[in-house]
Coordinates of C-alpha atoms (C1' of nucleotides) in Angstrom, one line a residue:
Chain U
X116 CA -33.0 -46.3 -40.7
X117 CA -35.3 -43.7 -39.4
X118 CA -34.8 -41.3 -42.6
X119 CA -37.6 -41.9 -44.0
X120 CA -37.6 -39.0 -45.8
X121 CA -34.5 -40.2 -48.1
X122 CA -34.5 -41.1 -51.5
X123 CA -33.2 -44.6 -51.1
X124 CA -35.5 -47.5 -50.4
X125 CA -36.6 -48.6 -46.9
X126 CA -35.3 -52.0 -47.5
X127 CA -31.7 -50.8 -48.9
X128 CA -31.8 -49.1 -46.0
X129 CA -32.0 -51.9 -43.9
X130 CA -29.5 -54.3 -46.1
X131 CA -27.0 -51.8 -46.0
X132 CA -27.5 -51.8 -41.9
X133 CA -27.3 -55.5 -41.3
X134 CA -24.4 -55.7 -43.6
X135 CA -22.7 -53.0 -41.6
X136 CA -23.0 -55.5 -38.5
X137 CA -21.9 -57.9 -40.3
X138 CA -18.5 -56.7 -42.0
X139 CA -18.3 -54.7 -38.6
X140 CA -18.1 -58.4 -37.1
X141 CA -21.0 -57.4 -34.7
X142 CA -23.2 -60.5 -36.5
X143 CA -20.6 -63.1 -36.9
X144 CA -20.8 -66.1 -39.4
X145 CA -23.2 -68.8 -38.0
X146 CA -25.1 -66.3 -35.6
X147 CA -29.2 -66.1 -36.3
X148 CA -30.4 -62.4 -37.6
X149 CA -33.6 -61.4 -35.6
X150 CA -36.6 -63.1 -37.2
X151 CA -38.6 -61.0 -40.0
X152 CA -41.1 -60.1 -37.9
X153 CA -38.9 -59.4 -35.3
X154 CA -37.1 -56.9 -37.7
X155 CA -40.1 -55.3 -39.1
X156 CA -40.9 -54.6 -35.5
X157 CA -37.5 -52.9 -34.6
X158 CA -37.8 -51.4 -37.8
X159 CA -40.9 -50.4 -38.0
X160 CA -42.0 -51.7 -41.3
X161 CA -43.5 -54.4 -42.8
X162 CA -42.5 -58.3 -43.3
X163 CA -42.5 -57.6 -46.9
X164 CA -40.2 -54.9 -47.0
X165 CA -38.2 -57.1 -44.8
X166 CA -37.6 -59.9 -46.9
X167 CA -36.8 -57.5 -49.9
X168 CA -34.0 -56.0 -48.1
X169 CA -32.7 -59.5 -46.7
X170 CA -32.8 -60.9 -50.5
X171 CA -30.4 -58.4 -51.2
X172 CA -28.1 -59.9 -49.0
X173 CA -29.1 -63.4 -49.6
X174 CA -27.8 -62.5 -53.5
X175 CA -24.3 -61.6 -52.1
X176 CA -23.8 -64.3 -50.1
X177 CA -23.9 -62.6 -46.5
X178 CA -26.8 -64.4 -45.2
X179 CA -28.6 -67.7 -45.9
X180 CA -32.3 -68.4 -44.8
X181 CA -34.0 -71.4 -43.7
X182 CA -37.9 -72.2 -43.5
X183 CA -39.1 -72.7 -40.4
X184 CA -35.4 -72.4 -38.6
X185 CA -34.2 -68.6 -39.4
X186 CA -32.0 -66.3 -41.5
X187 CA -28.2 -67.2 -40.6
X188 CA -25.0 -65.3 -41.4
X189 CA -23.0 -67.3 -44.3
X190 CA -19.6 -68.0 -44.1
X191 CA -17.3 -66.2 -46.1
X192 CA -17.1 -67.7 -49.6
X193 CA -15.7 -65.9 -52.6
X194 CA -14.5 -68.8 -54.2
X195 CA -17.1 -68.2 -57.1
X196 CA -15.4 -66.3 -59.5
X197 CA -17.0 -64.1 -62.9
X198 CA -14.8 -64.5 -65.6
X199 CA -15.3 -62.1 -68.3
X200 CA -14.5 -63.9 -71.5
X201 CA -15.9 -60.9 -73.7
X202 CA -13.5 -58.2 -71.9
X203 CA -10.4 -60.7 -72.2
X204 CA -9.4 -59.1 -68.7
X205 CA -7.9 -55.8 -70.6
X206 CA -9.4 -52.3 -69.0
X207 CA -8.8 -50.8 -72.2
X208 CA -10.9 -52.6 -74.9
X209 CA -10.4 -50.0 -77.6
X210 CA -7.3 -51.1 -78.2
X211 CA -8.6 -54.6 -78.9
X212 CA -8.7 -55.8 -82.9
X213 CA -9.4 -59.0 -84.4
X214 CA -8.4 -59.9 -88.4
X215 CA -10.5 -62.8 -90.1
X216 CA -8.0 -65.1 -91.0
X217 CA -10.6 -67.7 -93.1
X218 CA -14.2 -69.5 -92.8
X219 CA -14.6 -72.3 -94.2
X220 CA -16.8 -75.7 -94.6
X221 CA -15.0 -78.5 -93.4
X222 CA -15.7 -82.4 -92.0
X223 CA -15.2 -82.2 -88.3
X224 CA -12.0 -84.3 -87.5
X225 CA -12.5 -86.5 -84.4
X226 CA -11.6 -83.7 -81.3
X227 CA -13.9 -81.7 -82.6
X228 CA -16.7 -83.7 -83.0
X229 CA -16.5 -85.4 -79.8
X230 CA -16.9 -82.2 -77.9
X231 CA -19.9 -81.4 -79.8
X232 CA -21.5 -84.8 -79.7
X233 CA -21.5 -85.0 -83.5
X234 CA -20.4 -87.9 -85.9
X235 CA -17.0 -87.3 -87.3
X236 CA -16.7 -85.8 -90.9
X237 CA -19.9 -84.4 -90.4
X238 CA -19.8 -80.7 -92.1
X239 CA -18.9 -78.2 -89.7
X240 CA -18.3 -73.9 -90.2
X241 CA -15.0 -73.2 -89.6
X242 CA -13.5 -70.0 -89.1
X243 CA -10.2 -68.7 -87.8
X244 CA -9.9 -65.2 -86.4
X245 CA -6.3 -63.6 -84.4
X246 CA -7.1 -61.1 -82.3
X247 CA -4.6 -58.2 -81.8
X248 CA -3.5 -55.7 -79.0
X249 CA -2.5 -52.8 -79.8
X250 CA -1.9 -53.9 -83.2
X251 CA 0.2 -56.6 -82.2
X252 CA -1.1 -60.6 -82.4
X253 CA -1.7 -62.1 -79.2
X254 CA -4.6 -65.0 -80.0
X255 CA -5.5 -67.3 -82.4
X256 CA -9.1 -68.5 -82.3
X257 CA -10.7 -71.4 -84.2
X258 CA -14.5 -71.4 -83.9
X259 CA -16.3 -74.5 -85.3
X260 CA -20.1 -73.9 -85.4
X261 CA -22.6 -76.7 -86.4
X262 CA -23.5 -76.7 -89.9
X263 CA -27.2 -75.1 -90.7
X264 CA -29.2 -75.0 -93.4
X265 CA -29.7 -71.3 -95.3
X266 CA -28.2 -69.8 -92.7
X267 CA -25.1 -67.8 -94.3
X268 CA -23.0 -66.8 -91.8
X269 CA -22.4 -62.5 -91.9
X270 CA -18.8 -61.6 -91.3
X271 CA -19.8 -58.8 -89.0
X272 CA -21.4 -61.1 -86.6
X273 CA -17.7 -63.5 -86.2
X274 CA -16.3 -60.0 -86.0
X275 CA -17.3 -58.4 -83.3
X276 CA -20.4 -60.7 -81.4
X277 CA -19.2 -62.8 -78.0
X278 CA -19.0 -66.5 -79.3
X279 CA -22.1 -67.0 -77.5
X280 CA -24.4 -64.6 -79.1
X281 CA -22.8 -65.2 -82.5
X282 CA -24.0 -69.1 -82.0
X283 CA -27.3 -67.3 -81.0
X284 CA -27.9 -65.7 -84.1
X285 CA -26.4 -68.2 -86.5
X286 CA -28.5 -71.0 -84.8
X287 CA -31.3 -68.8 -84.0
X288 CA -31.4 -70.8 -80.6
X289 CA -30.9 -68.8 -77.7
X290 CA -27.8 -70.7 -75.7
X291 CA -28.2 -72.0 -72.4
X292 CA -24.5 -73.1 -71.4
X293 CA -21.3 -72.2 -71.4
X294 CA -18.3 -74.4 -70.8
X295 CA -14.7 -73.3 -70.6
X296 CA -11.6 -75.1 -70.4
X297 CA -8.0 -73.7 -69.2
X298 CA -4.9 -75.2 -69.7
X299 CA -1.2 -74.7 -70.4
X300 CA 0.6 -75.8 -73.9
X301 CA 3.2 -75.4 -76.1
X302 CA 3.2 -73.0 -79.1
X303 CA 3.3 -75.2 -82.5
X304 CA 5.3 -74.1 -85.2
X305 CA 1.3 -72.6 -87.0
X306 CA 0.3 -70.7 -84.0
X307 CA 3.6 -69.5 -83.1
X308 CA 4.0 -68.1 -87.2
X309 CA 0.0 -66.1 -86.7
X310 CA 1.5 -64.6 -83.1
X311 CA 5.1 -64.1 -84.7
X312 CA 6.7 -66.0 -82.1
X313 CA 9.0 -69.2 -81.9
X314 CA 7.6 -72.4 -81.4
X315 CA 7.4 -74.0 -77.9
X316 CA 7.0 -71.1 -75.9
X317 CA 4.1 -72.1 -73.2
X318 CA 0.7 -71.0 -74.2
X319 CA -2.9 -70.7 -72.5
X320 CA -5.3 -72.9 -74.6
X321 CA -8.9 -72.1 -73.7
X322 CA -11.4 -74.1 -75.1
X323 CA -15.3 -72.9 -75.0
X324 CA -18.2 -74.9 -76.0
X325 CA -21.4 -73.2 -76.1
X326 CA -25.0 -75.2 -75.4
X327 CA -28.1 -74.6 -76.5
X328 CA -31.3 -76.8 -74.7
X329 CA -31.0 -80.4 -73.8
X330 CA -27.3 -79.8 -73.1
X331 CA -26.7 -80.0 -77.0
X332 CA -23.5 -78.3 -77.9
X333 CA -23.8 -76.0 -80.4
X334 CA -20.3 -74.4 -81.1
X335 CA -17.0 -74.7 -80.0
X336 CA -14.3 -72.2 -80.0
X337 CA -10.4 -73.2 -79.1
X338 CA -8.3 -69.9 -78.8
X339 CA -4.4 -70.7 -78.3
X340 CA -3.1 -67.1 -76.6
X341 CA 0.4 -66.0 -76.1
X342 CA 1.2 -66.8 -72.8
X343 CA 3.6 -63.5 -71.6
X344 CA 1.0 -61.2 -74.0
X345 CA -2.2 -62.4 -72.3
X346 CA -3.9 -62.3 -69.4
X347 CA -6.8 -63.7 -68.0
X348 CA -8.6 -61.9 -65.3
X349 CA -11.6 -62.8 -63.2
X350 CA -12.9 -61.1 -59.9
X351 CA -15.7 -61.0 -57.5
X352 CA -18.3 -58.3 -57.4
X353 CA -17.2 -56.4 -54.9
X354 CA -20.0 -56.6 -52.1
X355 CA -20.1 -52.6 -52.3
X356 CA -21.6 -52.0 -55.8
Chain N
X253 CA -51.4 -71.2 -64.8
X254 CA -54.8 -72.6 -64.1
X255 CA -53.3 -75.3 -61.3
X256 CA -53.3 -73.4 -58.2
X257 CA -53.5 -76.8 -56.6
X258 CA -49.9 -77.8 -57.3
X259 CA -47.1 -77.3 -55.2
X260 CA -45.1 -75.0 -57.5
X261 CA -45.6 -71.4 -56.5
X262 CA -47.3 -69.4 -58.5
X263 CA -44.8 -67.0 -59.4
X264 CA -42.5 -69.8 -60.3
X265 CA -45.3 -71.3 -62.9
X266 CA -45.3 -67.5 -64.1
X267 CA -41.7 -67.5 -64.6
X268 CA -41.3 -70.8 -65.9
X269 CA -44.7 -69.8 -68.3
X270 CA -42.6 -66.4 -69.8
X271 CA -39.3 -68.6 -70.5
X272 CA -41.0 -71.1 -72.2
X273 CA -42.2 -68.5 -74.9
X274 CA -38.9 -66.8 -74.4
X275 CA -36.6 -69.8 -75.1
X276 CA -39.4 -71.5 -77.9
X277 CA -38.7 -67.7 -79.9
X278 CA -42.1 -66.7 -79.4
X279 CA -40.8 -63.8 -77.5
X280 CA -37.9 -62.7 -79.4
X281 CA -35.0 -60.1 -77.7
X282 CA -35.8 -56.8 -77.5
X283 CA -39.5 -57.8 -77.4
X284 CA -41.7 -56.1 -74.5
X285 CA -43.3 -58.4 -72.0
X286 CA -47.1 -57.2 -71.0
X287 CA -47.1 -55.3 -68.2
X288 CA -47.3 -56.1 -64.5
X289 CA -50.5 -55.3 -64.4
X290 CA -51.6 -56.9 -67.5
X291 CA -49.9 -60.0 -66.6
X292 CA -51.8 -60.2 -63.2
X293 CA -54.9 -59.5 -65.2
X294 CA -54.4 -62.6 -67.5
X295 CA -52.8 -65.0 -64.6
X296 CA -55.5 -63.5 -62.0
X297 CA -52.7 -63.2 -59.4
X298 CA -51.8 -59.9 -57.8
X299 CA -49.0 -57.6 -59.4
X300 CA -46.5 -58.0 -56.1
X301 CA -46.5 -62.0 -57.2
X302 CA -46.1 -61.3 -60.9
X303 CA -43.2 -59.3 -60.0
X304 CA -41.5 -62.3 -58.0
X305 CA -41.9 -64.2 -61.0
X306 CA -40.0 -61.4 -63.4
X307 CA -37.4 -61.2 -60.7
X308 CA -36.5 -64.8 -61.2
X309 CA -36.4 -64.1 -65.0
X310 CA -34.1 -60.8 -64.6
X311 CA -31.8 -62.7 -62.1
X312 CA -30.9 -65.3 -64.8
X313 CA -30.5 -62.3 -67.4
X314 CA -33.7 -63.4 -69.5
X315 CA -35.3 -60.0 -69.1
X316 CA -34.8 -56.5 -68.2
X317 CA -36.9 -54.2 -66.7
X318 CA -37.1 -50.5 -66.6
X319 CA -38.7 -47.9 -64.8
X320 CA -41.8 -45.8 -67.0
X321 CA -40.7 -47.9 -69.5
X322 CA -41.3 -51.8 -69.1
X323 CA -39.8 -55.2 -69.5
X324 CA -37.8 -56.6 -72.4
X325 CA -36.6 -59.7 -73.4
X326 CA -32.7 -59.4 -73.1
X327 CA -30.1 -60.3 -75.9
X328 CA -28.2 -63.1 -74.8
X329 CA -25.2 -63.2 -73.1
X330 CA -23.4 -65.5 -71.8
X331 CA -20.0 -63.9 -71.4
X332 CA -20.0 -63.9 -67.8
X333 CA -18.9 -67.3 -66.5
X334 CA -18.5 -68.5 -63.1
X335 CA -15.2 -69.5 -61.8
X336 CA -15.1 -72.2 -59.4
X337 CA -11.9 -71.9 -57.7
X338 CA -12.8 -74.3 -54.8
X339 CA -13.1 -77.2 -57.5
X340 CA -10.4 -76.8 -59.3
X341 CA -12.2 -77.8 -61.7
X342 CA -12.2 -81.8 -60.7
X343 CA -16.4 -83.6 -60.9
X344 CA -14.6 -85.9 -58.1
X345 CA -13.8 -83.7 -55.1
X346 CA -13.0 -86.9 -53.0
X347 CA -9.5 -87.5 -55.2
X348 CA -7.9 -84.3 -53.9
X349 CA -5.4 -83.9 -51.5
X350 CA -3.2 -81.5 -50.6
X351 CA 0.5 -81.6 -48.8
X352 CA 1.7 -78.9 -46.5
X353 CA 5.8 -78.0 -47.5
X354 CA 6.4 -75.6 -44.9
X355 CA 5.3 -72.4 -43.3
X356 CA 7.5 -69.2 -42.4
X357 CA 7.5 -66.1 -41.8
X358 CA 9.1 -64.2 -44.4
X359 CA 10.2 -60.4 -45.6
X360 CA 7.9 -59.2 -48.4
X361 CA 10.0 -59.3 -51.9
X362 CA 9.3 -56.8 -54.2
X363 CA 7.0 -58.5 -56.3
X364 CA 5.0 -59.8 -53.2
X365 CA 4.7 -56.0 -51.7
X366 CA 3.9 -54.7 -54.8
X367 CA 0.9 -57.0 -55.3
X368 CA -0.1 -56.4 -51.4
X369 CA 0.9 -52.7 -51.3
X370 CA 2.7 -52.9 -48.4
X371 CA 6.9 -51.8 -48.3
X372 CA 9.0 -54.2 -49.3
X373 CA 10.3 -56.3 -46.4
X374 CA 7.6 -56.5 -44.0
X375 CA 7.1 -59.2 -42.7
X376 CA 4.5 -61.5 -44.2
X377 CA 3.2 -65.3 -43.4
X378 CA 4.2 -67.5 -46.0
X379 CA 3.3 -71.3 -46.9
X380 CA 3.9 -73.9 -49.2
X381 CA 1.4 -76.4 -50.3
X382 CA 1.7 -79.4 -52.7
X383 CA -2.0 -80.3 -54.5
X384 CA -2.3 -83.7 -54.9
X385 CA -4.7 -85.4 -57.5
X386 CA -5.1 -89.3 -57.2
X387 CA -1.8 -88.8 -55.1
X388 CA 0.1 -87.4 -58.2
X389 CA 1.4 -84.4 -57.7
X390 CA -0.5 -81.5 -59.7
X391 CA 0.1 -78.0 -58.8
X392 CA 2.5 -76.1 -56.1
X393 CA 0.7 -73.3 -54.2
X394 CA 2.5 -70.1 -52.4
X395 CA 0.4 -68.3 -50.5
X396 CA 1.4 -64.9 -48.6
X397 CA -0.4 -63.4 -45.7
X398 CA 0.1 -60.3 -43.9
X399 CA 0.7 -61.0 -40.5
X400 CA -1.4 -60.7 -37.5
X401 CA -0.1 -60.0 -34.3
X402 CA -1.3 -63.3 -32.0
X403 CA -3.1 -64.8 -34.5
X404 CA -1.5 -68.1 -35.2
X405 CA -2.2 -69.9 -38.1
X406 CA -3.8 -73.5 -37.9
X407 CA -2.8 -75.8 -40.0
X408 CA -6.4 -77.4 -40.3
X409 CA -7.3 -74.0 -41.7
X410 CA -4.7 -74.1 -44.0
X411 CA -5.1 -77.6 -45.6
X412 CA -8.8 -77.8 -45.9
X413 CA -10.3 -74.0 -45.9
X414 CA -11.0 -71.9 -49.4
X415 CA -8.2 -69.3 -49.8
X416 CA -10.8 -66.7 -49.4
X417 CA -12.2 -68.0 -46.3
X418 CA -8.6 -68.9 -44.4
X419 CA -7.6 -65.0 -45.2
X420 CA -10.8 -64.5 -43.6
X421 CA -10.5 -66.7 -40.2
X422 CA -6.7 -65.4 -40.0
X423 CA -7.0 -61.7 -40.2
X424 CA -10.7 -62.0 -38.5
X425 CA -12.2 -59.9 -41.3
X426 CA -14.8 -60.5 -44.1
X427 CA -12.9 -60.9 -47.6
X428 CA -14.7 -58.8 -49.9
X429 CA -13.0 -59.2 -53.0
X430 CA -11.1 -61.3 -55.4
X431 CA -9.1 -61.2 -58.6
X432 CA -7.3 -64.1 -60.0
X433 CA -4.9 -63.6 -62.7
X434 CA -4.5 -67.1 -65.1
X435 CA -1.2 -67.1 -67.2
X436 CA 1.0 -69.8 -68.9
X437 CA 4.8 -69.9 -68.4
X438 CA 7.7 -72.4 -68.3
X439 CA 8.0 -74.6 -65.4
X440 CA 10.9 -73.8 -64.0
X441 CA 13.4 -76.0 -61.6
X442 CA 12.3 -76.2 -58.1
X443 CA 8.5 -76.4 -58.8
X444 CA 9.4 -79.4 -61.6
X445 CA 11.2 -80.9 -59.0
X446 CA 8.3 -81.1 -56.6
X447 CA 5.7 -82.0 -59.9
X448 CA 8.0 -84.9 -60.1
X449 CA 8.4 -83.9 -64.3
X450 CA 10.8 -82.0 -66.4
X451 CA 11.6 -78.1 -66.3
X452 CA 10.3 -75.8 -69.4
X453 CA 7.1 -77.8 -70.0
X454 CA 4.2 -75.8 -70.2
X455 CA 2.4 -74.9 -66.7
X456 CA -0.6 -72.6 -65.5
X457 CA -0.2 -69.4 -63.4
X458 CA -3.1 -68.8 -61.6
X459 CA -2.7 -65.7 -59.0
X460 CA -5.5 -64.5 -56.7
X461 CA -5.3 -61.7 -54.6
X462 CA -8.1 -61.7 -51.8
X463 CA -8.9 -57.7 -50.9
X464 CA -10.7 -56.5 -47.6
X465 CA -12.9 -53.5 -46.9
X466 CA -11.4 -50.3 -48.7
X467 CA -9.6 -52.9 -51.5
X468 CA -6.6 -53.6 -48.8
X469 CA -5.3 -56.5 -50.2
X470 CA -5.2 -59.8 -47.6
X471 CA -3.6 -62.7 -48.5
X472 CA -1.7 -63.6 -52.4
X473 CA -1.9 -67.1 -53.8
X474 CA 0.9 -68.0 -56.4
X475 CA -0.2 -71.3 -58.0
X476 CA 1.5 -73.0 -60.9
X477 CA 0.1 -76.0 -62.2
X478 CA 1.4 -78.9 -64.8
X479 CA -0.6 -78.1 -67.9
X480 CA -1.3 -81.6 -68.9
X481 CA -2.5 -83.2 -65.5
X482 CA -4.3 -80.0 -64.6
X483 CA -7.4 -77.9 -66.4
X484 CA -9.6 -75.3 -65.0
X485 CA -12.8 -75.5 -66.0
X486 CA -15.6 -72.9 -66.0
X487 CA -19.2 -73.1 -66.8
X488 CA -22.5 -70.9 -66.6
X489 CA -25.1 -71.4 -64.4
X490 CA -27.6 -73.3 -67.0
X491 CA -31.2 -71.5 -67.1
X492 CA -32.8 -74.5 -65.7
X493 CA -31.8 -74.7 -62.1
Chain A
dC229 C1' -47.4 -76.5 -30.1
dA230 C1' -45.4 -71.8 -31.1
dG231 C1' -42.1 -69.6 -34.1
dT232 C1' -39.9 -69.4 -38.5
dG233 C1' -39.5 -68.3 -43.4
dG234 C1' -42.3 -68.6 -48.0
dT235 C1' -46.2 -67.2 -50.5
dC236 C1' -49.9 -64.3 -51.8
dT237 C1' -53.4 -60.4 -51.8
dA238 C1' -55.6 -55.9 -52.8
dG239 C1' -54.9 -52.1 -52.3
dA240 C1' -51.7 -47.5 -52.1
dC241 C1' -48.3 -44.0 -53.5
dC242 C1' -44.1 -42.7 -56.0
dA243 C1' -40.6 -41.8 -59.9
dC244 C1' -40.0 -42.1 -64.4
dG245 C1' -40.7 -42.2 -69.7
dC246 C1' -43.4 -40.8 -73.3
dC247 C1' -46.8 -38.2 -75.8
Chain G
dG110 C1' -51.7 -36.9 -68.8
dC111 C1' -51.3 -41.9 -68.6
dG112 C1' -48.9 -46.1 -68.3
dT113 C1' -44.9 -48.1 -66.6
dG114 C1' -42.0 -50.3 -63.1
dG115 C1' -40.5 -49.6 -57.9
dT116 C1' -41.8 -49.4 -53.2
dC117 C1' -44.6 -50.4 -49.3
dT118 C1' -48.4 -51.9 -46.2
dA119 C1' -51.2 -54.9 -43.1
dG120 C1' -53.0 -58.4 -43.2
dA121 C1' -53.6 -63.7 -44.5
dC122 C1' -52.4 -68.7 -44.9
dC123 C1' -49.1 -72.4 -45.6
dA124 C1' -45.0 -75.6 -44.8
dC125 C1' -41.6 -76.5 -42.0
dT126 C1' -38.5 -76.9 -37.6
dG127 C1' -38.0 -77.9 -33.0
dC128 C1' -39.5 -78.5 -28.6

DNA sequence: CAGTGGTCTAGACCACGCC
DNA sequence: GCGTGGTCTAGACCACTGC
């Protein structure tokens, strides 16, 4: 504290001090921090400027606060994971390609019109894409995306929007949801043609349906990836920005 | 606005106000909001509440705000999902169980070291776990921990804690950091053995590597899961809380 | 009851973007 | 220069917890 006179905020300032204690094991999980006022005391600024800087660590998970009891140190919990579908867990995203394999209009078959809540046969966008590294196939995605009126589809948008925002601009409904599946299968004979591969090699299958308000699914999108080519990685922010 | 006399806060009405219009299309992306001021002018509150209420509205990734500049509706994006790890992915938390195989204390192999940057051969704390769903047998877990000189592992910790939070307890530091890797590959022999299925059938890889301060990496988890009996599932955080 | 966090105000000054 | 968001203050009142 004391600097004043530095560029960064007074409440930083004082975040970045209690989580010093508290990585330094000085404030251990479960112990009470010093009440606001207390702090703005030792401090020597205001309550306000106090609850900003323990915010910050209320949004990393450090500390938890409770009215009329006190501001706590959390336990340690990092079992909440960001998985960054749109990055497909590669650091180099140059390298990344897709190829338009086909859209078409078709009658949603009974899988896919369960997922999105829709009677079977009713007409449904489908297109299939394979997405490449380095020039070689390592994905084949099917997107299904409810029917809507005089709303052509631009192949730009399937080529290079997130699922999610391509639903968003086809729908013109902003989503609200997200829901992916992981799980393990076998290449079939199809797939394992597009990825030039044999059949019945193991394969991730991730499945996302995308949900716009009330919980009504808008799109869905089933991408069968090679399973020694691709990788899926997800980390934590790192508490140290 | 208007009803002061409810018991919502008033930057919460605010924020709920904005994402109406926002998620109704009256305030498209890239759209500027009015200004702080101006937006204490029309709800006659003071600009230090309106900006609680944009907060809320920037923490869900609705709007962005910058400096000398404003705030603007943001273009969706929902490509960030959360992970739950803790889950595994299961609505009924109650049906889990897990089995411990054995613990030992082993000499890193290569692949092991490599992952925890240490030299291969060092000694490391390993353990076996069967996960158990419905009491079928879902997913075999290897987890490696460097070791702590007279810190002894309890098995309570092991069974019930987060991976995340038992690294934490064991080597008395905060975990700060987390990557998990998902992958499909071929069950092989001893794990099909203890899924109580065949060897060769498709099965999830799911590693996670839990770093301290300084990205040392703490503990590996090595788990391989049946494919069919066994999905992760991921979702985001829907806008209304 | 006293102490806590949660909300809110009516000002102030600053750093920044834009004209 | 003016308008913007970002920071900060010194108060106030409320809702809640726990004794």
């Amino acid at each position: 504290m004391k600097t004043r006179e530095s560029f960064v905020p007074v409440y930083f300032q004082l975040a970045e001090d209690l989580k010093e204690k508290i990585l330094a094991g000085e404030l251990k999980p479960g112990d009470a921090l010093p009440s606001e006022t207390q702090l703005g005391e030792q401090y020597g600024i205001s309550k306000m400027t106090v609850r900003n800087g323990l915010r910050l660590l209320a949004q990393e998970g450090l500390i938890e606060s409770f009215r009329g009891k006190g501001s706590f140190v959390a336990h340690p919990n990092l079992s909440e994971l960001i998985l960054n579908l749109a990055g497909h867990g590669s650091e180099n995203p140059q390298d990344y390609d897709s190829k338009l394999l086909a859209i078409n209009v078709i009658a949603a078959e009974d899988g896919v019109a369960l997922r999105l809540q829709i009677k079977p046969g009713t007409k449904l966008i489908q297109f299939r894409r394979l997405l490449l590294i380095d020039g070689e196939p390592v994905a084949v995605e099917n997107r299904y995306l409810t029917y809507q009126r005089g709303k052509p589809l631009v192949e730009q948008e399937i080529k290079y929007a997130d699922f999610p925002e391509a639903v968003a601009r086809h729908t013109g409904i902003i989503t609200e949801g997200n829901q992916v599946t992981i799980s393990a299968v076998s290449l079939h004979q199809p797939e394992a043609e597009l990825l030039e591969t044999s059949s019945g090699i193991p394969a991730l299958k991730v499945e996302q349906l995308v949900y716009g308000r009330q919980n009504t699914p808008l799109g869905l999108s089933i991408m069968i990836c090679h399973g020694e080519k691709y990788h899926l990685i997800a980390s934590t922010r790192s508490f140290f920005g």
